[in-house]
């Protein structure tokens, strides 16, 4: 279950059509032609889930870049991070024949065949954020350095708890390329440090309530846990709640991936000590640029890695910290 606070709202699927193009009254299906003779490209964006500040911020980057290019963007998101919900959305988008689809696949294997269908229909595919077991179907795949981010999270916990101790991972669900890589980056670094005992990763299914329960139960079993790494926005939100409910804010250091408004608040409140903020708007901007290059027959970059910023209370109000925070709306 996910929060539905933000701009992508709806019932079964969230649909938000944005005509970023200025063009000359071109229709919304297929490639129209603008007055200057250059094509008005119609793009589609399928995030991993609706109501997630990470994808909303990415959408802002996509829309801004599309506007510069005179392209249109249609956005449809599943209500859960779930390939069985994302597949029918993708199929309906394919049948609307956009020129290119930017998609964050919700599972490395289950989304492989549905995405291959898009390519077979002549639609250019760009993977944004998450990827596939075989990303060669895409013109380009753009993502954070997720494994490096997991290791950076461990380094942050190490600074916060220099004497070492037990550390726990709260992940999302196996099969998501990004969070799997973060969990592994964190776990490998923790296992390699003899001062720390890695308790493994528990999967919250992107449900903050479940993450909170998992952290509470883990603290009952191991009351001396010193650190928790939560590998995305909703797991971090739940982990912070679990620690607060257990009254262990002063003992357990939490490092979370992502920097949505609720995570920034948790940092201010002191329930979370560090956030690994990705660059979702840049992922979106790059995604549009790569899609347009592919459509123009220009060479694309097969794999693009974007960076991250570590936000703590110390740099939260700096221009760097402010710029790294995600948006709840564009
Ligand atoms: O962490 C991001 C994204 O990178 C990941 O693939 C799924 O979760 C988020 O959307 C945050 O909720």
mmCIF file of C-alpha atoms and ligand atoms in Angstrom:
data_model
loop_
_atom_site.group_PDB
_atom_site.id
_atom_site.type_symbol
_atom_site.label_atom_id
_atom_site.label_comp_id
_atom_site.label_asym_id
_atom_site.label_seq_id
_atom_site.Cartn_x
_atom_site.Cartn_y
_atom_site.Cartn_z
ATOM 1 C CA UNK A 1 0.000 0.000 0.000
ATOM 2 C CA UNK A 2 1.246 3.435 -0.778
ATOM 3 C CA UNK A 3 0.371 6.939 0.176
ATOM 4 C CA UNK A 4 -1.768 8.717 -2.314
ATOM 5 C CA UNK A 5 -1.011 12.232 -1.292
ATOM 6 C CA UNK A 6 0.326 13.658 -4.415
ATOM 7 C CA UNK A 7 -0.570 14.729 -7.813
ATOM 8 C CA UNK A 8 -0.875 11.396 -9.541
ATOM 9 C CA UNK A 9 -4.213 10.223 -8.291
ATOM 10 C CA UNK A 10 -6.940 8.077 -9.621
ATOM 11 C CA UNK A 11 -8.877 4.920 -9.135
ATOM 12 C CA UNK A 12 -7.617 1.743 -10.745
ATOM 13 C CA UNK A 13 -4.865 3.549 -12.592
ATOM 14 C CA UNK A 14 -3.680 7.074 -12.354
ATOM 15 C CA UNK A 15 -3.883 8.864 -15.632
ATOM 16 C CA UNK A 16 -2.504 12.261 -16.133
ATOM 17 C CA UNK A 17 -2.153 13.651 -19.583
ATOM 18 C CA UNK A 18 0.108 16.568 -20.055
ATOM 19 C CA UNK A 19 0.432 18.267 -23.342
ATOM 20 C CA UNK A 20 3.773 19.871 -22.929
ATOM 21 C CA UNK A 21 3.970 20.591 -26.588
ATOM 22 C CA UNK A 22 3.193 23.921 -27.975
ATOM 23 C CA UNK A 23 2.465 22.606 -31.294
ATOM 24 C CA UNK A 24 0.209 23.394 -33.972
ATOM 25 C CA UNK A 25 -2.835 21.486 -32.975
ATOM 26 C CA UNK A 26 -1.413 18.095 -33.683
ATOM 27 C CA UNK A 27 -3.531 15.168 -32.606
ATOM 28 C CA UNK A 28 -2.625 13.155 -29.554
ATOM 29 C CA UNK A 29 -1.930 9.861 -31.234
ATOM 30 C CA UNK A 30 0.963 9.043 -33.477
ATOM 31 C CA UNK A 31 3.596 11.578 -34.461
ATOM 32 C CA UNK A 32 2.169 14.839 -35.607
ATOM 33 C CA UNK A 33 4.063 17.522 -37.358
ATOM 34 C CA UNK A 34 4.613 20.962 -35.973
ATOM 35 C CA UNK A 35 4.524 24.102 -38.072
ATOM 36 C CA UNK A 36 8.289 24.163 -38.516
ATOM 37 C CA UNK A 37 8.265 20.746 -40.153
ATOM 38 C CA UNK A 38 9.888 18.988 -37.185
ATOM 39 C CA UNK A 39 7.963 16.148 -35.567
ATOM 40 C CA UNK A 40 5.914 16.505 -32.412
ATOM 41 C CA UNK A 41 6.828 13.356 -30.552
ATOM 42 C CA UNK A 42 4.301 11.729 -28.274
ATOM 43 C CA UNK A 43 5.894 10.208 -25.209
ATOM 44 C CA UNK A 44 4.436 8.057 -22.452
ATOM 45 C CA UNK A 45 5.770 7.734 -18.923
ATOM 46 C CA UNK A 46 4.903 4.702 -16.783
ATOM 47 C CA UNK A 47 6.318 5.082 -13.243
ATOM 48 C CA UNK A 48 6.727 2.187 -10.819
ATOM 49 C CA UNK A 49 3.890 3.417 -8.622
ATOM 50 C CA UNK A 50 1.536 6.375 -8.216
ATOM 51 C CA UNK A 51 1.783 8.848 -5.357
ATOM 52 C CA UNK A 52 5.539 8.455 -4.823
ATOM 53 C CA UNK A 53 7.525 11.706 -4.523
ATOM 54 C CA UNK A 54 10.468 10.071 -6.305
ATOM 55 C CA UNK A 55 8.433 9.438 -9.471
ATOM 56 C CA UNK A 56 6.580 12.727 -9.161
ATOM 57 C CA UNK A 57 9.913 14.542 -9.181
ATOM 58 C CA UNK A 58 10.997 12.446 -12.144
ATOM 59 C CA UNK A 59 7.771 13.358 -13.897
ATOM 60 C CA UNK A 60 8.550 17.053 -13.347
ATOM 61 C CA UNK A 61 11.918 16.549 -15.089
ATOM 62 C CA UNK A 62 10.273 14.640 -17.925
ATOM 63 C CA UNK A 63 7.588 17.247 -18.490
ATOM 64 C CA UNK A 64 10.043 20.156 -18.426
ATOM 65 C CA UNK A 65 12.367 18.485 -20.914
ATOM 66 C CA UNK A 66 9.506 17.379 -23.145
ATOM 67 C CA UNK A 67 8.248 20.939 -23.217
ATOM 68 C CA UNK A 68 11.649 22.137 -24.414
ATOM 69 C CA UNK A 69 11.511 19.521 -27.158
ATOM 70 C CA UNK A 70 7.939 20.334 -28.133
ATOM 71 C CA UNK A 71 6.895 16.785 -27.219
ATOM 72 C CA UNK A 72 3.760 15.593 -25.424
ATOM 73 C CA UNK A 73 3.810 13.324 -22.366
ATOM 74 C CA UNK A 74 1.077 11.034 -21.058
ATOM 75 C CA UNK A 75 1.553 9.521 -17.609
ATOM 76 C CA UNK A 76 -0.106 6.371 -16.280
ATOM 77 C CA UNK A 77 0.987 4.718 -13.049
ATOM 78 C CA UNK A 78 -0.073 1.562 -11.200
ATOM 79 C CA UNK A 79 -1.480 1.974 -7.702
ATOM 80 C CA UNK A 80 1.017 -0.553 -6.344
ATOM 81 C CA UNK A 81 4.561 -1.482 -7.224
ATOM 82 C CA UNK A 82 3.370 -4.640 -8.909
ATOM 83 C CA UNK A 83 4.019 -6.099 -12.379
ATOM 84 C CA UNK A 84 0.495 -7.549 -12.572
ATOM 85 C CA UNK A 85 -0.837 -3.995 -12.332
ATOM 86 C CA UNK A 86 1.834 -2.370 -14.481
ATOM 87 C CA UNK A 87 1.512 -4.842 -17.383
ATOM 88 C CA UNK A 88 -2.074 -3.946 -18.398
ATOM 89 C CA UNK A 89 -1.186 -0.261 -18.191
ATOM 90 C CA UNK A 90 1.767 -0.847 -20.477
ATOM 91 C CA UNK A 91 -0.402 -2.840 -22.886
ATOM 92 C CA UNK A 92 -2.963 -0.069 -23.064
ATOM 93 C CA UNK A 93 -0.209 2.505 -23.604
ATOM 94 C CA UNK A 94 1.252 0.368 -26.414
ATOM 95 C CA UNK A 95 -2.140 0.253 -28.098
ATOM 96 C CA UNK A 96 -2.261 4.063 -28.043
ATOM 97 C CA UNK A 97 0.907 4.017 -30.187
ATOM 98 C CA UNK A 98 3.161 6.593 -28.588
ATOM 99 C CA UNK A 99 6.522 7.245 -30.249
ATOM 100 C CA UNK A 100 8.447 6.315 -27.106
ATOM 101 C CA UNK A 101 7.767 4.898 -23.655
ATOM 102 C CA UNK A 102 9.767 5.807 -20.576
ATOM 103 C CA UNK A 103 9.129 3.100 -18.006
ATOM 104 C CA UNK A 104 10.343 2.050 -14.548
ATOM 105 C CA UNK A 105 9.808 -1.745 -14.684
ATOM 106 C CA UNK A 106 8.364 -3.082 -11.439
ATOM 107 C CA UNK A 107 10.157 -6.426 -11.790
ATOM 108 C CA UNK A 108 13.357 -7.433 -13.577
ATOM 109 C CA UNK A 109 11.849 -10.549 -15.162
ATOM 110 C CA UNK A 110 8.051 -10.201 -15.171
ATOM 111 C CA UNK A 111 8.211 -6.948 -17.183
ATOM 112 C CA UNK A 112 10.693 -8.285 -19.756
ATOM 113 C CA UNK A 113 8.175 -9.748 -22.229
ATOM 114 C CA UNK A 114 5.566 -6.947 -21.929
ATOM 115 C CA UNK A 115 8.280 -4.360 -22.607
ATOM 116 C CA UNK A 116 9.611 -6.378 -25.556
ATOM 117 C CA UNK A 117 6.092 -6.048 -27.035
ATOM 118 C CA UNK A 118 6.528 -2.280 -27.166
ATOM 119 C CA UNK A 119 9.759 -2.605 -29.106
ATOM 120 C CA UNK A 120 8.109 -5.079 -31.477
ATOM 121 C CA UNK A 121 5.476 -2.441 -32.217
ATOM 122 C CA UNK A 122 8.209 0.015 -33.244
ATOM 123 C CA UNK A 123 7.975 2.045 -30.030
ATOM 124 C CA UNK A 124 11.276 3.274 -28.574
ATOM 125 C CA UNK A 125 11.753 2.187 -24.963
ATOM 126 C CA UNK A 126 13.817 3.977 -22.326
ATOM 127 C CA UNK A 127 14.194 2.474 -18.846
ATOM 128 C CA UNK A 128 14.162 5.050 -16.075
ATOM 129 C CA UNK A 129 15.150 4.146 -12.510
ATOM 130 C CA UNK A 130 14.587 0.375 -12.462
ATOM 131 C CA UNK A 131 15.855 -1.952 -15.164
ATOM 132 C CA UNK A 132 15.346 -5.464 -16.583
ATOM 133 C CA UNK A 133 17.384 -8.686 -16.486
ATOM 134 C CA UNK A 134 18.106 -7.990 -20.148
ATOM 135 C CA UNK A 135 17.973 -4.240 -20.746
ATOM 136 C CA UNK A 136 19.080 -4.565 -24.394
ATOM 137 C CA UNK A 137 15.435 -4.096 -25.413
ATOM 138 C CA UNK A 138 15.804 -0.432 -24.438
ATOM 139 C CA UNK A 139 17.494 2.427 -26.235
ATOM 140 C CA UNK A 140 18.882 3.581 -22.920
ATOM 141 C CA UNK A 141 18.669 2.706 -19.211
ATOM 142 C CA UNK A 142 19.123 5.522 -16.712
ATOM 143 C CA UNK A 143 19.465 4.882 -12.987
ATOM 144 C CA UNK A 144 21.253 5.923 -9.826
ATOM 145 C CA UNK A 145 24.351 4.099 -8.722
ATOM 146 C CA UNK A 146 22.190 1.941 -6.470
ATOM 147 C CA UNK A 147 24.852 -0.452 -5.286
ATOM 148 C CA UNK A 148 27.138 2.500 -4.482
ATOM 149 C CA UNK A 149 24.227 4.115 -2.667
ATOM 150 C CA UNK A 150 23.782 1.028 -0.484
ATOM 151 C CA UNK A 151 27.455 1.102 0.409
ATOM 152 C CA UNK A 152 27.232 4.850 1.131
ATOM 153 C CA UNK A 153 24.340 4.090 3.472
ATOM 154 C CA UNK A 154 26.501 1.645 5.399
ATOM 155 C CA UNK A 155 29.317 4.227 5.592
ATOM 156 C CA UNK A 156 26.803 6.706 7.018
ATOM 157 C CA UNK A 157 25.648 4.195 9.674
ATOM 158 C CA UNK A 158 29.290 3.485 10.511
ATOM 159 C CA UNK A 159 29.896 7.164 11.151
ATOM 160 C CA UNK A 160 26.789 7.389 13.291
ATOM 161 C CA UNK A 161 27.537 4.183 15.249
ATOM 162 C CA UNK A 162 31.359 3.971 15.227
ATOM 163 C CA UNK A 163 31.473 1.226 17.862
ATOM 164 C CA UNK A 164 29.585 -1.126 15.537
ATOM 165 C CA UNK A 165 26.827 -3.570 16.438
ATOM 166 C CA UNK A 166 23.781 -5.132 14.829
ATOM 167 C CA UNK A 167 22.362 -3.628 11.639
ATOM 168 C CA UNK A 168 19.176 -4.508 9.793
ATOM 169 C CA UNK A 169 17.968 -3.880 6.236
ATOM 170 C CA UNK A 170 14.355 -3.036 5.401
ATOM 171 C CA UNK A 171 13.883 -3.634 1.686
ATOM 172 C CA UNK A 172 10.876 -3.513 -0.649
ATOM 173 C CA UNK A 173 10.406 -6.782 -2.538
ATOM 174 C CA UNK A 174 12.807 -9.075 -4.378
ATOM 175 C CA UNK A 175 12.921 -8.472 -8.135
ATOM 176 C CA UNK A 176 13.157 -4.678 -8.064
ATOM 177 C CA UNK A 177 16.554 -3.930 -9.595
ATOM 178 C CA UNK A 178 17.160 -0.709 -7.672
ATOM 179 C CA UNK A 179 16.301 -1.754 -4.145
ATOM 180 C CA UNK A 180 17.887 -5.207 -4.638
ATOM 181 C CA UNK A 181 21.163 -3.488 -5.608
ATOM 182 C CA UNK A 182 20.934 -1.121 -2.625
ATOM 183 C CA UNK A 183 20.241 -3.983 -0.209
ATOM 184 C CA UNK A 184 23.181 -5.928 -1.590
ATOM 185 C CA UNK A 185 25.511 -2.894 -1.528
ATOM 186 C CA UNK A 186 24.582 -2.292 2.105
ATOM 187 C CA UNK A 187 24.702 -5.969 3.126
ATOM 188 C CA UNK A 188 28.066 -6.650 1.464
ATOM 189 C CA UNK A 189 29.630 -3.623 3.152
ATOM 190 C CA UNK A 190 28.183 -4.575 6.548
ATOM 191 C CA UNK A 191 29.327 -8.190 6.243
ATOM 192 C CA UNK A 192 32.840 -7.044 5.371
ATOM 193 C CA UNK A 193 33.149 -5.012 8.578
ATOM 194 C CA UNK A 194 33.968 -7.149 11.597
ATOM 195 C CA UNK A 195 32.581 -4.565 14.027
ATOM 196 C CA UNK A 196 29.098 -5.035 12.595
ATOM 197 C CA UNK A 197 26.672 -7.925 12.573
ATOM 198 C CA UNK A 198 24.344 -7.896 9.573
ATOM 199 C CA UNK A 199 20.881 -9.217 10.463
ATOM 200 C CA UNK A 200 19.795 -9.471 6.820
ATOM 201 C CA UNK A 201 17.007 -7.768 4.915
ATOM 202 C CA UNK A 202 13.257 -7.940 5.495
ATOM 203 C CA UNK A 203 10.851 -7.025 2.690
ATOM 204 C CA UNK A 204 8.121 -4.510 3.472
ATOM 205 C CA UNK A 205 6.271 -4.818 0.123
ATOM 206 C CA UNK A 206 6.460 -0.997 -0.121
ATOM 207 C CA UNK A 207 4.049 -0.741 2.807
ATOM 208 C CA UNK A 208 5.147 1.647 5.578
ATOM 209 C CA UNK A 209 2.895 -0.102 8.135
ATOM 210 C CA UNK A 210 4.540 -3.446 7.399
ATOM 211 C CA UNK A 211 8.016 -1.874 7.611
ATOM 212 C CA UNK A 212 7.092 -0.383 11.013
ATOM 213 C CA UNK A 213 5.926 -3.809 12.283
ATOM 214 C CA UNK A 214 9.076 -5.482 10.995
ATOM 215 C CA UNK A 215 11.296 -2.982 12.780
ATOM 216 C CA UNK A 216 9.290 -3.300 16.028
ATOM 217 C CA UNK A 217 9.520 -7.104 15.896
ATOM 218 C CA UNK A 218 13.233 -6.970 15.082
ATOM 219 C CA UNK A 219 13.831 -4.664 18.052
ATOM 220 C CA UNK A 220 11.993 -7.075 20.351
ATOM 221 C CA UNK A 221 14.169 -9.934 19.157
ATOM 222 C CA UNK A 222 17.409 -7.905 19.091
ATOM 223 C CA UNK A 223 16.978 -4.917 21.427
ATOM 224 C CA UNK A 224 20.599 -3.861 20.804
ATOM 225 C CA UNK A 225 20.236 -3.048 17.084
ATOM 226 C CA UNK A 226 22.286 0.071 16.356
ATOM 227 C CA UNK A 227 21.340 0.807 12.758
ATOM 228 C CA UNK A 228 18.642 0.305 10.135
ATOM 229 C CA UNK A 229 19.023 0.857 6.409
ATOM 230 C CA UNK A 230 15.713 1.337 4.623
ATOM 231 C CA UNK A 231 16.162 1.028 0.875
ATOM 232 C CA UNK A 232 13.366 3.263 -0.365
ATOM 233 C CA UNK A 233 10.979 6.012 0.605
ATOM 234 C CA UNK A 234 8.128 3.924 2.026
ATOM 235 C CA UNK A 235 10.351 1.476 3.875
ATOM 236 C CA UNK A 236 12.220 4.422 5.423
ATOM 237 C CA UNK A 237 8.959 6.019 6.474
ATOM 238 C CA UNK A 238 7.867 2.778 8.171
ATOM 239 C CA UNK A 239 11.264 2.113 9.750
ATOM 240 C CA UNK A 240 11.240 5.559 11.358
ATOM 241 C CA UNK A 241 7.736 4.907 12.719
ATOM 242 C CA UNK A 242 8.742 1.519 14.163
ATOM 243 C CA UNK A 243 11.731 3.009 15.957
ATOM 244 C CA UNK A 244 9.683 5.930 17.283
ATOM 245 C CA UNK A 245 7.015 3.546 18.568
ATOM 246 C CA UNK A 246 9.684 1.488 20.323
ATOM 247 C CA UNK A 247 11.070 4.703 21.879
ATOM 248 C CA UNK A 248 14.539 3.865 20.521
ATOM 249 C CA UNK A 249 15.300 7.067 18.573
ATOM 250 C CA UNK A 250 18.397 7.726 20.627
ATOM 251 C CA UNK A 251 19.783 4.237 20.142
ATOM 252 C CA UNK A 252 18.978 3.216 16.577
ATOM 253 C CA UNK A 253 20.423 5.199 13.673
ATOM 254 C CA UNK A 254 18.344 5.149 10.514
ATOM 255 C CA UNK A 255 19.615 5.805 7.026
ATOM 256 C CA UNK A 256 16.976 5.828 4.315
ATOM 257 C CA UNK A 257 17.103 5.990 0.555
ATOM 258 C CA UNK A 258 15.118 8.870 -0.972
ATOM 259 C CA UNK A 259 14.205 12.326 0.207
ATOM 260 C CA UNK A 260 10.472 12.944 -0.070
ATOM 261 C CA UNK A 261 8.752 15.529 2.117
ATOM 262 C CA UNK A 262 8.043 12.952 4.875
ATOM 263 C CA UNK A 263 11.670 11.790 4.951
ATOM 264 C CA UNK A 264 12.896 15.377 5.221
ATOM 265 C CA UNK A 265 10.509 15.869 8.133
ATOM 266 C CA UNK A 266 11.802 12.679 9.804
ATOM 267 C CA UNK A 267 15.331 14.049 9.424
ATOM 268 C CA UNK A 268 14.288 17.318 11.029
ATOM 269 C CA UNK A 269 12.523 15.423 13.840
ATOM 270 C CA UNK A 270 15.585 13.250 14.444
ATOM 271 C CA UNK A 271 13.921 9.882 13.737
ATOM 272 C CA UNK A 272 16.143 9.492 10.657
ATOM 273 C CA UNK A 273 19.784 10.549 10.626
ATOM 274 C CA UNK A 274 20.732 10.482 6.939
ATOM 275 C CA UNK A 275 18.988 10.316 3.567
ATOM 276 C CA UNK A 276 20.470 9.167 0.290
ATOM 277 C CA UNK A 277 18.715 11.481 -2.155
ATOM 278 C CA UNK A 278 18.665 10.362 -5.771
ATOM 279 C CA UNK A 279 18.351 12.684 -8.763
ATOM 280 C CA UNK A 280 14.954 11.724 -10.129
ATOM 281 C CA UNK A 281 14.455 14.909 -12.154
ATOM 282 C CA UNK A 282 17.785 14.321 -13.905
ATOM 283 C CA UNK A 283 16.833 10.702 -14.614
ATOM 284 C CA UNK A 284 13.651 12.034 -16.238
ATOM 285 C CA UNK A 285 15.448 14.732 -18.230
ATOM 286 C CA UNK A 286 18.031 12.253 -19.473
ATOM 287 C CA UNK A 287 15.254 9.804 -20.313
ATOM 288 C CA UNK A 288 13.511 12.297 -22.589
ATOM 289 C CA UNK A 289 16.781 13.277 -24.256
ATOM 290 C CA UNK A 290 17.634 9.657 -24.965
ATOM 291 C CA UNK A 291 14.151 8.914 -26.297
ATOM 292 C CA UNK A 292 14.257 11.899 -28.646
ATOM 293 C CA UNK A 293 17.733 10.941 -29.862
ATOM 294 C CA UNK A 294 16.506 7.437 -30.618
ATOM 295 C CA UNK A 295 13.495 8.824 -32.464
ATOM 296 C CA UNK A 296 15.724 11.079 -34.534
ATOM 297 C CA UNK A 297 17.955 8.146 -35.409
ATOM 298 C CA UNK A 298 20.856 9.584 -33.428
ATOM 299 C CA UNK A 299 23.133 7.429 -31.262
ATOM 300 C CA UNK A 300 21.975 6.904 -27.700
ATOM 301 C CA UNK A 301 23.846 6.091 -24.495
ATOM 302 C CA UNK A 302 22.934 2.554 -23.453
ATOM 303 C CA UNK A 303 23.520 3.035 -19.740
ATOM 304 C CA UNK A 304 23.593 6.270 -17.760
ATOM 305 C CA UNK A 305 24.347 6.384 -14.035
ATOM 306 C CA UNK A 306 23.184 9.329 -12.012
ATOM 307 C CA UNK A 307 24.523 10.383 -8.644
ATOM 308 C CA UNK A 308 23.091 10.973 -5.200
ATOM 309 C CA UNK A 309 23.413 13.437 -2.356
ATOM 310 C CA UNK A 310 23.645 12.418 1.279
ATOM 311 C CA UNK A 311 21.426 14.733 3.307
ATOM 312 C CA UNK A 312 21.859 15.056 7.048
ATOM 313 C CA UNK A 313 20.685 17.715 9.497
ATOM 314 C CA UNK A 314 23.981 19.503 8.821
ATOM 315 C CA UNK A 315 23.386 20.221 5.134
ATOM 316 C CA UNK A 316 19.600 20.077 5.062
ATOM 317 C CA UNK A 317 19.162 23.833 4.853
ATOM 318 C CA UNK A 318 22.113 24.379 2.499
ATOM 319 C CA UNK A 319 21.433 25.014 -1.168
ATOM 320 C CA UNK A 320 22.722 21.503 -1.905
ATOM 321 C CA UNK A 321 20.376 19.917 0.621
ATOM 322 C CA UNK A 322 17.400 21.950 -0.548
ATOM 323 C CA UNK A 323 18.049 21.144 -4.212
ATOM 324 C CA UNK A 324 18.272 17.419 -3.457
ATOM 325 C CA UNK A 325 14.837 17.202 -1.758
ATOM 326 C CA UNK A 326 12.056 15.640 -3.833
ATOM 327 C CA UNK A 327 8.880 17.434 -4.822
ATOM 328 C CA UNK A 328 5.294 16.566 -3.969
ATOM 329 C CA UNK A 329 4.158 18.386 -7.105
ATOM 330 C CA UNK A 330 5.858 20.183 -10.004
HETATM 331 O O1 LIG B 1 13.572 4.574 -4.407
HETATM 332 C C1 LIG B 1 12.665 4.922 -5.401
HETATM 333 C C2 LIG B 1 12.996 4.165 -6.668
HETATM 334 O O2 LIG B 1 14.333 4.413 -7.022
HETATM 335 C C3 LIG B 1 12.801 2.665 -6.454
HETATM 336 O O3 LIG B 1 13.012 1.987 -7.635
HETATM 337 C C4 LIG B 1 11.416 2.371 -5.900
HETATM 338 O O4 LIG B 1 11.157 3.169 -4.756
HETATM 339 C C5 LIG B 1 11.256 4.586 -4.951
HETATM 340 O O5 LIG B 1 10.346 4.963 -5.925
HETATM 341 C C6 LIG B 1 10.920 5.319 -3.662
HETATM 342 O O6 LIG B 1 9.684 4.950 -3.154
#
